[in-house]
């Protein structure tokens, strides 16, 4: 009913994450290792995927590494957002 996707490499780059450079100040930084939904290729029969390290570095690795995932949703243009989107006044979808 309410499908979600995985965050993409492009989305992470747009919010300030950098390839091979630590950045913990962008708003999507969680301090956790997680995969994106962007494949990076195959090597020796093992799939590769782009991901984020806990220190905010974009990287790629074989999918046999243990990491979490970061879900995203797309909102319709009809959705109304309440709040200012700040830490103390988060958006509420109505």
Coordinates of C-alpha atoms in Angstrom, one line a residue:
X1 CA 0.0 0.0 0.0
X2 CA 2.8 2.5 0.9
X3 CA 5.9 1.5 -1.1
X4 CA 9.3 2.7 -0.1
X5 CA 12.6 2.7 -1.9
X6 CA 16.3 2.9 -0.9
X7 CA 18.1 6.2 -1.0
X8 CA 20.3 6.6 -4.1
X9 CA 23.9 7.7 -4.5
X10 CA 22.6 10.8 -6.4
X11 CA 20.4 11.8 -3.5
X12 CA 23.2 11.5 -1.0
X13 CA 25.5 13.6 -3.2
X14 CA 22.8 16.3 -3.6
X15 CA 22.6 16.7 0.2
X16 CA 26.3 17.1 0.7
X17 CA 27.8 13.6 1.0
X18 CA 31.1 13.4 -0.8
X19 CA 32.9 10.4 -2.5
X20 CA 35.8 9.2 -0.3
X21 CA 35.6 12.2 2.0
X22 CA 34.3 12.2 5.5
X23 CA 31.3 14.5 6.1
X24 CA 29.2 14.1 9.2
X25 CA 27.5 17.5 9.0
X26 CA 24.9 16.8 6.2
X27 CA 21.4 16.3 7.5
X28 CA 21.1 12.7 6.4
X29 CA 24.1 11.5 8.4
X30 CA 23.1 8.8 10.8
X31 CA 26.5 7.5 12.2
X32 CA 25.7 4.1 10.8
X33 CA 26.9 2.0 7.8
X34 CA 24.2 1.5 5.2
X35 CA 23.6 0.6 1.6
X36 CA 22.1 2.8 -1.1
X37 CA 19.8 1.5 -3.8
X38 CA 22.6 2.2 -6.4
X39 CA 24.5 -0.7 -7.8
X40 CA 28.2 -0.3 -8.5
X41 CA 29.0 -3.4 -10.6
X42 CA 30.2 -7.0 -10.4
X43 CA 33.6 -8.4 -9.4
X44 CA 34.4 -12.1 -9.3
X45 CA 30.7 -13.0 -9.5
X46 CA 29.8 -10.8 -6.5
X47 CA 27.5 -7.8 -6.8
X48 CA 28.8 -4.4 -5.7
X49 CA 26.7 -1.6 -4.2
X50 CA 27.3 2.0 -3.2
X51 CA 27.0 2.7 0.5
X52 CA 27.8 5.1 3.3
X53 CA 30.3 4.4 6.1
X54 CA 29.5 5.5 9.7
X55 CA 32.0 8.4 9.3
X56 CA 30.0 9.8 6.4
X57 CA 32.1 8.5 3.5
X58 CA 30.4 7.4 0.2
X59 CA 32.0 4.2 -1.0
X60 CA 31.3 1.0 -2.8
X61 CA 31.7 -2.6 -1.6
X62 CA 30.7 -6.1 -2.3
X63 CA 27.2 -6.9 -1.0
X64 CA 28.4 -9.7 1.2
X65 CA 29.4 -7.0 3.7
X66 CA 27.0 -6.4 6.6
X67 CA 25.2 -3.0 6.5
X68 CA 21.8 -1.5 7.0
X69 CA 19.6 0.3 4.5
X70 CA 18.1 3.8 4.4
X71 CA 14.5 3.9 3.2
X72 CA 13.0 6.9 1.4
X73 CA 9.5 7.8 0.3
X74 CA 8.3 10.1 -2.4
X75 CA 5.4 12.5 -1.5
X76 CA 2.6 13.6 -3.9
X77 CA 2.5 17.2 -4.8
X78 CA -1.0 17.2 -3.1
X79 CA 0.5 16.5 0.3
X80 CA 0.5 19.4 2.9
X81 CA 3.5 19.8 5.2
X82 CA 3.0 21.3 8.6
X83 CA 6.0 22.7 10.6
X84 CA 9.2 24.4 9.5
X85 CA 11.4 21.4 9.0
X86 CA 13.8 22.3 11.8
X87 CA 14.9 20.0 14.7
X88 CA 12.4 21.5 17.1
X89 CA 9.6 21.9 14.6
X90 CA 9.8 18.8 12.3
X91 CA 7.6 18.4 9.3
X92 CA 4.3 16.6 9.8
X93 CA 2.7 15.2 6.7
X94 CA -1.0 15.8 6.5

